[in-house]
Amino acid sequence: MIELRTSPHMKGALSLPQIMRHVIYALLPICAFSIYQFGISALALITVVTLSCIATEALFNHLSNKKNSLNDYTAVITGILLALTLPPGFPLWMGAVAGFIAISMGKTLFGGMGFNLFNPALLGRAFVQAAFPVAITSWTPTGMADRFTQFIPSSLTLPFTAPTAVDGFSGATPLALQKFEDTLTPNSDLILGFSSGSLGETSSLLIVFCGAYLIIRGFMGWRIPLAIILSTILISGAFYLLDNSYPSPLFMLTSGGLMLGALFMATDPVSAPVTPMGMWLFGFLIAAMTIIIRLFGGLPEGIMYAILFANASVPLIEAIAQPRKFGQVATKKSGESK
Amino acid sequence: MSILDLFKNKTFSHGIHLPDKKEHTRNQKIRRLPFAPELIVPLTQHFGAPAKAVVSPGQEVVRGELIAEADGFMSVPIHAPASGVIKEIELYPTAKGPKTEAIIIKTWPGASQRMADFDPVNIPSLSHEQLIQAVQDTGMVGLGGAGFPTHVKLSVPAEYTIDTLVVNGCECEPYLTTDHRLMLESTEKLLHGISILMNALGAKQAIIGIEDNKMDAVNAIKDHISGFEHIQVQAVQTHYPQGSEKLLIKVLLGREVPSGGYPYQVGVVVQNIATITQLGELLPTNQGLIERVVTVTGTGVKKPGNYLIPLGTPIRFLLDYVGFSGTANHLILGGPMMGSTVASLDVPITKPVSGLLVFNEQSIEKVSDEIYPCIKCARCVDACPMHLNPSMLGQLAAKREYDPMMETYNLMDCFECGCCSYICPSNIPLVQYFRIAKSVLRERPREEV
Ligand code: SF4
Ligand code: SF4
């Protein structure tokens, strides 16, 4: 039996499930650190959101009679990423809703993995931000004494009820402190991760390490994170030089979700550009939007909206950032000389 | 390009690094294959008009004798690869698929194979036109795989001057080692051929570009080069598809051939090692092209090696000779990146065939067959040596939106090198999509403008 195939007859070793598996590996240390900081509430929230994403994906596979799409691991990644953007004491039932929305509206609605316009995790996050404005802005300090034995009370809020505030379980994020109370959190806390914030955004250092692993192993591109980081330094540096009352570039980089966004959200390939020039523009746009929202908007954090906005701009960005094909300029010249 | 590349030999941007897989044959001296009892010599072994047979069934032919003449300028003649008797002129399957006319020769036993006699030619005394004619008379075509008639490539339009002959010794396809062996074993003939072509073109210099996985060939040529003025050797990085004409010109000379254009527009003609070596041998003796070196390798082959094979030898005979094990169900003519699979063992070895790769099931690297949607990971964009956007092209092809593929995304600049398909983690058969799109676009009647 002779088989007929078309060229090329060789195939590179890297496969989609392999890439996605390694993204999960890279997220695990971040999860572990957030569990260390926030205890069983964090563990429960990550588990619930991820399971909700997997269940939603399975449900839609079943409803649409499509082949099993769980084996590409992207639902798991969406789940973990989404959980990492939530406050530690976020009610678990709301986490389940966020997971359902992320997969159903963020992915399946567009036609499944590869076709979504927005990062599904951020879409889920945006939904719960609008639906549960109080819960999503209720922060908990890190390293509470009995975090491994006790849930943060709000975590266990009954479905379809709102959490009630409990004293001793709240702490403002560095961005909110800076914006609304003019208090600066020490940079070392921001870098090492001992400030209040969402599950996965507290330690910039750890996020950079995990992202660097993916980049060095070739599982992730370097242009988008670099573009965001450089643009952030540039733009916020310019403000800082003009007026020292603006936060410094280092604070901008290490506070809030910027690092997590730059390395793990904006780099979701499906909702990012493919051309090198497009990636730089995309990164710049995200940095600029984030800084504008942080400095002049009504919200303390802007990275989520910035990325979603940039996601929506991808078709436009791609249209103006087509690469110069080999031999292109030369054609024009020879055409002119005729 | 990574920072480390600055310390390595020159190369182009994008492309991919492949396992070279040449270890089984790179040290195998070229050996002659015996004559098959029957040779199948297609009249189309080149790009252009088929040759016209000048023999008829029952006629006896001597090895080297003209058996089909060129049909016009865009065509080449064919010579008898062996002495014997013409059995018939019939339709036969070819590597490309559709059956074409072929001359079938029943060969005499090996002992009685002698070359026909020819009068030697004094090459330097020939005028430019006579030399081009002499090249056409050898029946030479690009032996690297293109099959484009060599004399046509040498006939540069009068308004262009050629200053450089680029000699392509990259052999960037994995597995293949024919050019490598020729550079080692026929160094003199190669340099001789280069001198002849430089004269024919009026080129001031010749540069031999060789990938740096063949440093022994670079050194062998350096050892012989002293007597030849204006010929240099340049090692370039082992980097697929370095052997593509346009990329090699860019690397060696920094010139970019215009999109849709030809190398002569930037003052360059490119020829490959096998072509020039053969010309260096054939032209002075006034002979025609009747055999070529082919790398036969792959996991299904018992005696991998480089064989000098009479044109028209059926693959079946070749495989019997080198021995094959297993099911041998994946046969590739040419290299693994751009070669084509053959449907029948009756397909003969023809002029452009540089390799025969034989694989058993599961033996060629394949991780998974499952095709996923494009995740826009941009790996293909970073791999495409023509700097196209295969991701977008693939998405448009899936929707059959062929017009924007050509007009906005430069489909026609794709030369099907296979980098994008190779690298795609979603296993999308991009090159296959592009081939289909191109043929649809070519066949569709052009709308009036
Ligand atoms: S390599 Fe494949 S998955 Fe990645 S962008 Fe290109 S076509 Fe899409
Ligand atoms: S096959 Fe075409 S599109 Fe793909 S990498 Fe090669 S030139 Fe680019």
PDB file of C-alpha atoms and ligand atoms in Angstrom, chain B residues 383-386 388 390 393 413-420 431 434, ligand 2:
ATOM      1  CA  ALA B 383       8.951  31.146   9.897  1.00  0.00           C
ATOM      2  CA  CYS B 384       7.875  32.325   6.453  1.00  0.00           C
ATOM      3  CA  PRO B 385      11.014  33.285   4.519  1.00  0.00           C
ATOM      4  CA  MET B 386       8.942  35.400   2.130  1.00  0.00           C
ATOM      5  CA  LEU B 388       3.956  36.496   4.308  1.00  0.00           C
ATOM      6  CA  PRO B 390       0.382  32.200   6.473  1.00  0.00           C
ATOM      7  CA  LEU B 393      -3.820  33.041   4.358  1.00  0.00           C
ATOM      8  CA  ASP B 413       4.886  34.987  -3.520  1.00  0.00           C
ATOM      9  CA  CYS B 414       4.601  31.717  -1.611  1.00  0.00           C
ATOM     10  CA  PHE B 415       6.983  29.159  -3.058  1.00  0.00           C
ATOM     11  CA  GLU B 416       5.654  26.262  -1.017  1.00  0.00           C
ATOM     12  CA  CYS B 417       8.783  25.776   1.039  1.00  0.00           C
ATOM     13  CA  GLY B 418       6.734  24.138   3.775  1.00  0.00           C
ATOM     14  CA  CYS B 419       8.112  26.078   6.760  1.00  0.00           C
ATOM     15  CA  CYS B 420       4.654  27.180   7.862  1.00  0.00           C
ATOM     16  CA  VAL B 431       0.879  24.491   2.086  1.00  0.00           C
ATOM     17  CA  PHE B 434      -2.129  27.382  -0.651  1.00  0.00           C
TER      18      PHE B 434
HETATM   19  S1  SF4 C   2       5.080  27.618   2.175  1.00  0.00           S
HETATM   20 FE1  SF4 C   2       4.672  29.702   1.435  1.00  0.00          FE
HETATM   21  S2  SF4 C   2       3.586  30.706   3.102  1.00  0.00           S
HETATM   22 FE2  SF4 C   2       4.495  28.845   3.946  1.00  0.00          FE
HETATM   23  S3  SF4 C   2       6.440  29.525   4.790  1.00  0.00           S
HETATM   24 FE3  SF4 C   2       6.872  28.847   2.700  1.00  0.00          FE
HETATM   25  S4  SF4 C   2       6.676  30.682   1.424  1.00  0.00           S
HETATM   26 FE4  SF4 C   2       5.732  31.158   3.407  1.00  0.00          FE
END
